[in-house]
Each structure stands twice: as C-alpha cells, then as structure tokens.
Tab-separated table of C-alpha atoms and ligand atoms in Angstrom:
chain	number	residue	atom	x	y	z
A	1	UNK	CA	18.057	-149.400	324.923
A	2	UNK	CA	19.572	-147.447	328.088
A	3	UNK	CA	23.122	-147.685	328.799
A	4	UNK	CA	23.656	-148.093	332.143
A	5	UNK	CA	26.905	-146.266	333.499
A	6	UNK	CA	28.448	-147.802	336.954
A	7	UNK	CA	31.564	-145.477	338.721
A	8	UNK	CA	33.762	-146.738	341.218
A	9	UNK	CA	35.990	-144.572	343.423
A	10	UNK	CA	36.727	-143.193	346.921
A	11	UNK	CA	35.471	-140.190	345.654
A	12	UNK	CA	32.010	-140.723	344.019
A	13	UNK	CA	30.952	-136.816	344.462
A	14	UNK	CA	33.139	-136.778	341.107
A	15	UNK	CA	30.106	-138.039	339.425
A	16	UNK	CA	27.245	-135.534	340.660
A	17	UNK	CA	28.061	-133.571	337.694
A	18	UNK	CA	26.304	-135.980	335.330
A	19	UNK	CA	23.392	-134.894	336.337
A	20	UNK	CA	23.253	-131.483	334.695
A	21	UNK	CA	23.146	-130.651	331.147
A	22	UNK	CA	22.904	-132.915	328.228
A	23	UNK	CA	24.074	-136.070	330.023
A	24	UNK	CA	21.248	-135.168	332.838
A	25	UNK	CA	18.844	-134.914	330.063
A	26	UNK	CA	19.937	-138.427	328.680
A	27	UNK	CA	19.424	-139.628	331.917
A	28	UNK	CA	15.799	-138.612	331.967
A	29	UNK	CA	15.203	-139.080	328.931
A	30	UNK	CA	15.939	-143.393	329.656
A	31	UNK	CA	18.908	-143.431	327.305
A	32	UNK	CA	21.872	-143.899	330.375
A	33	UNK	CA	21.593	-145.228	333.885
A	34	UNK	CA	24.296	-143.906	335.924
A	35	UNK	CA	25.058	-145.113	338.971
A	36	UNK	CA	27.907	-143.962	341.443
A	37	UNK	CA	29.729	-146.023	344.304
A	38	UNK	CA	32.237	-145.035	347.258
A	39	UNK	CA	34.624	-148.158	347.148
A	40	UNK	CA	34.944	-147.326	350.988
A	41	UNK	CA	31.287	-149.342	351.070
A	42	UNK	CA	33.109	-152.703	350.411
A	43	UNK	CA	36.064	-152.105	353.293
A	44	UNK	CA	35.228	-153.499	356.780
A	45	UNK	CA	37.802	-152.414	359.034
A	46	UNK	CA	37.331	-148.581	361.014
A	47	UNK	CA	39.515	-146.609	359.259
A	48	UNK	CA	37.812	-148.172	355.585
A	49	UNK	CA	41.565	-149.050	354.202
A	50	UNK	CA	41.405	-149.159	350.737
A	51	UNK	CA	45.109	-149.492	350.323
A	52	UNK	CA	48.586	-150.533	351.387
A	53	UNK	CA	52.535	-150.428	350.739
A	54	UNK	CA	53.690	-151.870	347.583
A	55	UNK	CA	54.578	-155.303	347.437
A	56	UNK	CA	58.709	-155.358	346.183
A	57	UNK	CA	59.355	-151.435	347.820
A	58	UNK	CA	58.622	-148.383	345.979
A	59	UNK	CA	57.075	-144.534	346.972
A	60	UNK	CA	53.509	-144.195	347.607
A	61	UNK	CA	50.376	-146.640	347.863
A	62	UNK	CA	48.505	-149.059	345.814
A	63	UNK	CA	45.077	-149.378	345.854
A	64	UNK	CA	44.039	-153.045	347.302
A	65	UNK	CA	42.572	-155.835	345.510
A	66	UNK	CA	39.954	-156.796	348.521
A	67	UNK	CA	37.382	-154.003	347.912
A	68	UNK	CA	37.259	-154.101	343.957
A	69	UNK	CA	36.617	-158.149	344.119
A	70	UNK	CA	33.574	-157.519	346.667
A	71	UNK	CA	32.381	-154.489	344.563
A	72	UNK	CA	32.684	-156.155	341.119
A	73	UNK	CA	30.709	-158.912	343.156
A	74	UNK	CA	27.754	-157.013	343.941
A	75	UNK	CA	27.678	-154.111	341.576
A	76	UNK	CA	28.448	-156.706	338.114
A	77	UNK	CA	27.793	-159.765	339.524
A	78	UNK	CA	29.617	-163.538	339.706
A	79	UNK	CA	29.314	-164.592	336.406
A	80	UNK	CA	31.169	-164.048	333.226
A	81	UNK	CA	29.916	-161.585	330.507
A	82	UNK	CA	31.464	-159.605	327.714
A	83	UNK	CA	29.099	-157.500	327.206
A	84	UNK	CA	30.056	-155.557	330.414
A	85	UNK	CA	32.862	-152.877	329.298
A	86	UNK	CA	35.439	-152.454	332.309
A	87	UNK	CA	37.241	-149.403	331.858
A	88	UNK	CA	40.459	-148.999	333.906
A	89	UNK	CA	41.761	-145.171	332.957
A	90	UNK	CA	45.622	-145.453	333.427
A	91	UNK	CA	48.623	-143.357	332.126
A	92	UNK	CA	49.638	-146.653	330.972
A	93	UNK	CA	46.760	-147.560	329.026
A	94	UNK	CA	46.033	-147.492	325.270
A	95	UNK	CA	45.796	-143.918	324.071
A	96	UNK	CA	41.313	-143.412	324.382
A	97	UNK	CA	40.354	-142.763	320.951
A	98	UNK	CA	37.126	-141.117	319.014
A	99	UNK	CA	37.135	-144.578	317.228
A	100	UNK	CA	36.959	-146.434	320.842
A	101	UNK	CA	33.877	-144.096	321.317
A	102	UNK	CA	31.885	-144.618	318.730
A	103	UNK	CA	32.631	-148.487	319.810
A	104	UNK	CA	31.116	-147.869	323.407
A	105	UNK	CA	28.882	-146.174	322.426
A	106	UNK	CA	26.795	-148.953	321.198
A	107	UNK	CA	27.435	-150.848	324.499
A	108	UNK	CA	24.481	-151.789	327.169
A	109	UNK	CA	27.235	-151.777	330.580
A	110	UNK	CA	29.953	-149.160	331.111
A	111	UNK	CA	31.833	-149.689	334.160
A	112	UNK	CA	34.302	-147.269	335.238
A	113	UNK	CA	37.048	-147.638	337.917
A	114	UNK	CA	38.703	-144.988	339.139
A	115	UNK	CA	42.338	-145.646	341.050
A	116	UNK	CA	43.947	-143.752	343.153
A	117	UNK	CA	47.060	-143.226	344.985
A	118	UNK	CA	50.201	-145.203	342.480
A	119	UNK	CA	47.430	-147.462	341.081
A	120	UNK	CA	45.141	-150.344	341.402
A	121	UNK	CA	46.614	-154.143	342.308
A	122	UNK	CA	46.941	-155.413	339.178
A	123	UNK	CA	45.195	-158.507	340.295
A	124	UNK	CA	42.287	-156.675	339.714
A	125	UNK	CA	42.943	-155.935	336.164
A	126	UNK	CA	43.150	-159.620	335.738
A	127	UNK	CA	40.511	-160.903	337.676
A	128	UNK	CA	37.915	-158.548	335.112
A	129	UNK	CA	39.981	-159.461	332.052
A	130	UNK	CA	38.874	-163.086	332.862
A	131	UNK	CA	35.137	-162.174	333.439
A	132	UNK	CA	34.275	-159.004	331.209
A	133	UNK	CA	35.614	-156.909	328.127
A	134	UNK	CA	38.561	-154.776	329.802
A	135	UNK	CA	40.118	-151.611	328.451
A	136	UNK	CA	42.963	-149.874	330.196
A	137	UNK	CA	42.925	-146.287	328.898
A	138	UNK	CA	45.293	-143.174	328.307
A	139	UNK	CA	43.595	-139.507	327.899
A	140	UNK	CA	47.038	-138.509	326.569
A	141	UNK	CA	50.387	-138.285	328.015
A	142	UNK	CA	50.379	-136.592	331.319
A	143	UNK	CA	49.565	-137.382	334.887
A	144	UNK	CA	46.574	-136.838	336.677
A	145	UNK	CA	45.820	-137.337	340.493
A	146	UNK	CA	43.070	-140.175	339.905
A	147	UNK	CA	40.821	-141.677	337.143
A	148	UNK	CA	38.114	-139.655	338.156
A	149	UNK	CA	38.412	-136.837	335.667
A	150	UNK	CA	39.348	-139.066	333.031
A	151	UNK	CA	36.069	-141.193	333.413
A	152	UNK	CA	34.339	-138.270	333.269
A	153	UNK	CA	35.951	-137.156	329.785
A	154	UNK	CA	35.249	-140.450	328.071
A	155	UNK	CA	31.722	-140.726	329.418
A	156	UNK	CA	31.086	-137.753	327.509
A	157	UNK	CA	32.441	-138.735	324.346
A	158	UNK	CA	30.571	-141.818	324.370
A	159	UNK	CA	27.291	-140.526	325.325
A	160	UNK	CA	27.173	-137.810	322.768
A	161	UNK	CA	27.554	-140.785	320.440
A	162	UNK	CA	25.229	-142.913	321.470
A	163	UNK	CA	21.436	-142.622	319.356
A	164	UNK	CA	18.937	-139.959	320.020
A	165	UNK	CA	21.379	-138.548	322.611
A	166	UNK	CA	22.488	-135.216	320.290
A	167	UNK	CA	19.479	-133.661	318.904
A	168	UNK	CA	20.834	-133.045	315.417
A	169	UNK	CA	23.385	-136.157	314.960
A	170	UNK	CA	24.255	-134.353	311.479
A	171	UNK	CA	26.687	-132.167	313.803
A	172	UNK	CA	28.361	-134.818	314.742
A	173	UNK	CA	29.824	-135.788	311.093
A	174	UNK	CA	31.591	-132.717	310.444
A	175	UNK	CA	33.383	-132.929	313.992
A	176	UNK	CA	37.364	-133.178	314.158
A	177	UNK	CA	38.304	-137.177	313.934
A	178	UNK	CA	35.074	-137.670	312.496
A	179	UNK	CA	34.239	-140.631	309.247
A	180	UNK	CA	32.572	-137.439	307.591
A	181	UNK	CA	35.874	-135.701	308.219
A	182	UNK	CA	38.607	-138.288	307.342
A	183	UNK	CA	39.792	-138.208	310.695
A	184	UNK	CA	41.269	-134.622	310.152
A	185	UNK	CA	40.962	-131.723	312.153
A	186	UNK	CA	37.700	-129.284	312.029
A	187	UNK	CA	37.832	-126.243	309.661
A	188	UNK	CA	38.011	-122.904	311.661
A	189	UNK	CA	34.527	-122.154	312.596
A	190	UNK	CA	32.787	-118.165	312.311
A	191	UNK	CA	29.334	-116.820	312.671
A	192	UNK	CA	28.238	-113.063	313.041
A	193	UNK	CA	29.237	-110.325	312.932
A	194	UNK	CA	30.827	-110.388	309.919
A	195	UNK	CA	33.426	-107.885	311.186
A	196	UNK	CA	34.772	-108.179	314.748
A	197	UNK	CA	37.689	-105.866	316.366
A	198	UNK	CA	38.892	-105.491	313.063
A	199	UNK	CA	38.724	-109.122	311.846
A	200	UNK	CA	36.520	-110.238	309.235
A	201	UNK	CA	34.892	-113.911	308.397
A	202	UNK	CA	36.411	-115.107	305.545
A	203	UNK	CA	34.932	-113.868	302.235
A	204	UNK	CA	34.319	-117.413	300.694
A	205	UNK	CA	32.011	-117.987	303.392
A	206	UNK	CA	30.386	-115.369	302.736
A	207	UNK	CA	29.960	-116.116	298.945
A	208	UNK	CA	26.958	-118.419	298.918
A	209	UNK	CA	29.475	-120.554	296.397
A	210	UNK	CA	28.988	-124.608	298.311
A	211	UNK	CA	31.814	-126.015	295.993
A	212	UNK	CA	34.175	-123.274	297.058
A	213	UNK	CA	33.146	-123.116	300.739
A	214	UNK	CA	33.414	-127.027	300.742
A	215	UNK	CA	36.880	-127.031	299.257
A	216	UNK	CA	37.454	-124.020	301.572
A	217	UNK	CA	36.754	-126.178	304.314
A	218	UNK	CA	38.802	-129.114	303.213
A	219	UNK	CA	42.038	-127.526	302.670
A	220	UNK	CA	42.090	-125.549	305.946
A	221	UNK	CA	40.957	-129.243	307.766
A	222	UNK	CA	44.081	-130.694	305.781
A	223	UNK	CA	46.490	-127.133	306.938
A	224	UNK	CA	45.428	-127.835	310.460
A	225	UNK	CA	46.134	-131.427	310.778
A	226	UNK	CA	49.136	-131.042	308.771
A	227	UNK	CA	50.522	-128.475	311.088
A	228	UNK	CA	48.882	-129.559	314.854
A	229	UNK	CA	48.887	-133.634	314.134
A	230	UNK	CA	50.914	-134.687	311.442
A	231	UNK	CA	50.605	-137.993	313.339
A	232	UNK	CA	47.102	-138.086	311.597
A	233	UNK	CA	48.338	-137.711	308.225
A	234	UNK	CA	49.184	-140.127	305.372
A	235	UNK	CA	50.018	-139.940	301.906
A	236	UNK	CA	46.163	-139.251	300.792
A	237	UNK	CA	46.072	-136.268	302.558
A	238	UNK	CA	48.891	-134.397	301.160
A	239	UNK	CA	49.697	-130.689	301.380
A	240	UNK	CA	47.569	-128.292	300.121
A	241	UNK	CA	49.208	-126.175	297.181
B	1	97T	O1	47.194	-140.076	335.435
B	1	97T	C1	46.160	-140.931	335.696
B	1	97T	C2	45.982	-141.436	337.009
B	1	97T	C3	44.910	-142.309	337.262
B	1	97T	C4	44.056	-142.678	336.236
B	1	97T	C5	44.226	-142.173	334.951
B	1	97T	C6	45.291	-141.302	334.671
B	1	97T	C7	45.458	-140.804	333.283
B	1	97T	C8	46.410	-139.953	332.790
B	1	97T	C9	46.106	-139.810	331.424
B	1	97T	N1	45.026	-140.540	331.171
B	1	97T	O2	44.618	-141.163	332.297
C-alpha cells in the first residue's frame, strides 16, 4: 500500500526536503507519494491574493477561503470520503501525539495544509470536516510563522511508523512514548569508548547481566519521566527507591 502525502501552502519549496534521506528512500521504494502544491495555483487575480483583512477588526491577515475550496476540488476531489486525513497544524489544535502517529500511519491519504499569516478562514475547516476526517493539530505550545515546519515534523513521525519504512522496526519499541516503553521516557543511551573525557558508561551495562541491565533501564526510564514529564506519570509508575 503507498501512502500518498498531498502539501498545501504558498510556500511548497518547504517540502523539497522529503526527498532526501529515509523519507526519499520511502518514496522510491513505493511506500509514500508525496506531492507538493503552491496554493497561489488556485488564485486568479495578478497579484495571486491569497488573503484579506479579518472580518470583525483585528491585526494581521487571514488566509481566504476561495483558493482552499478550488484546491481541495482538484487535488481531493468533490465527493465525500473519510479515508482522506486533513491535517490543519494550528497552535490551537489538539496537542499531535506519538499515539495520533501510529494512527496515521496506517492511513492511504495524508493531506496537509499549511496557513499562514493569523490563520486559515475557518470556513475551510468546516467545509473538510463535512467531507473528510479532519485533525487540527498542536506541536506544543509556542508559535511558529506557518504550518509548514510543523507538517514537516509530523510527516516524519508517521512515516517512520508506517510498515517496511524503518529497516529494523524492533528499534522502534524501545523508543520514548513507545507501547514497549509504557509511554515513558528512553533510558540514557552509551556506546564506545567505554571511557570518554573522563566519563565512563555505566558499569551495569557493561556487566553482560540482561535482568540487571533491563531493570537498569527501567528505573532510569521511570527517573526521567518522573523528573522531565510528570504529566506522563500515574500511580503504576511510581518512584524508584
Ligand atoms: O504556530 C503555528 C502557526 C501555523 C501553524 C501551526 C502552528 C503551530 C504551533 C505549534 N504547533 O503548530
């Protein structure tokens, strides 16, 4: 099955960097499609307005409704389907999660668009709730200049996930937010040397014992996310003594 991956924005050069490296090697490989689009292409007037004052007063622009409809038209299509995912990044979106991955990563159509300026008409947003399976989406809570970068972040961890992308998907259990991991944090990580500037790997991992380099591993996993996201922790986790 190839996913096929559709970008909108006014600034499609964004998207030339899925080309290289594992996500250009998907690409050849048949597992994605991807597909950028200047939303300037569906504008008909000589300065290719894409958008205007906001309606009720306010700073800045908003990105108008006119060029999305006649892009959805021709890039999606006319019909209704929810097996096309529409994904709106926005500040105010629902924070994008490893579990939403894993979700898309199992879908056929991935369409991304990327606003600009204040935002998109939110007629928009409608208009593809009725038609196709929206999700408005937060990379966490700060502001950037467009939902180009942020397109490009979850592309890549839903691709990773998707089958026959990674070469050894046994690396992908033991990753932070992981099943394999609980959802905790990843252990610290070493390889050689052994000793560096004066810092050493630590000597369990060194001992060849699996039960104690296992629980090793767990307790620094349940340290880290105690101390760095103690939003991810419940009662199972605990503290470690
Ligand atoms: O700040 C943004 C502007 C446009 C589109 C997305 C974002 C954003 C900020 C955080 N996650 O997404």
């Amino acid at each position: 099955m190839t996913m096929r991956l559709d970008y909108l924005s006014i600034f499609p050069a964004y998207f030339d960097v899925l080309d290289i490296s594992l996500l250009g090697k998907a690409a050849v490989n048949g597992l994605v499609e991807v597909h950028a689009h200047d939303l300037r292409d569906w504008t008909h007037d000589r300065h290719r307005t894409v958008d205007d004052t906001p309606c009720g007063g306010g700073a800045g622009m908003v990105m108008k409704p006119d060029p999305w409809g006649e892009a959805f038209d021709e890039i999606i299509g006319t019909e209704p389907d929810s097996s096309v995912h529409v994904i709106f990044p926005s500040p105010s979106g629902a924070p994008f999660t490893q579990s939403a991955a894993q979700e898309l990563s199992s879908a056929v159509r991935i369409v991304f668009c990327c606003g600009r300026y204040e935002g998109i008409d939110h007629r928009v947003i409608d208009y593809a709730r009725s038609m196709w399976t929206v999700h408005e989406v937060s990379l966490g809570d700060y502001v950037l200049n467009g939902g180009e970068v942020a397109a490009l972040a979850i592309t890549e961890a839903v691709v990773r996930l998707v089958p026959g992308f990674m070469g050894n998907p046994e690396s992908l259990a033991e990753e932070s937010f992981s099943a394999g991991q609980d959802g905790l944090l990843e252990y610290p990580l070493f390889t050689r040397p052994v000793s560096w500037r004066g810092l050493d790997v630590p000597e369990v991992l060194m001992s060849g014992h699996h039960g104690r380099i296992a629980k090793w591993r767990r307790d620094e996993s349940v340290r880290l996310t105690c101390e760095r996201r103690p939003d991810l922790t419940d009662s199972d986790f605990g503290v470690p003594h």
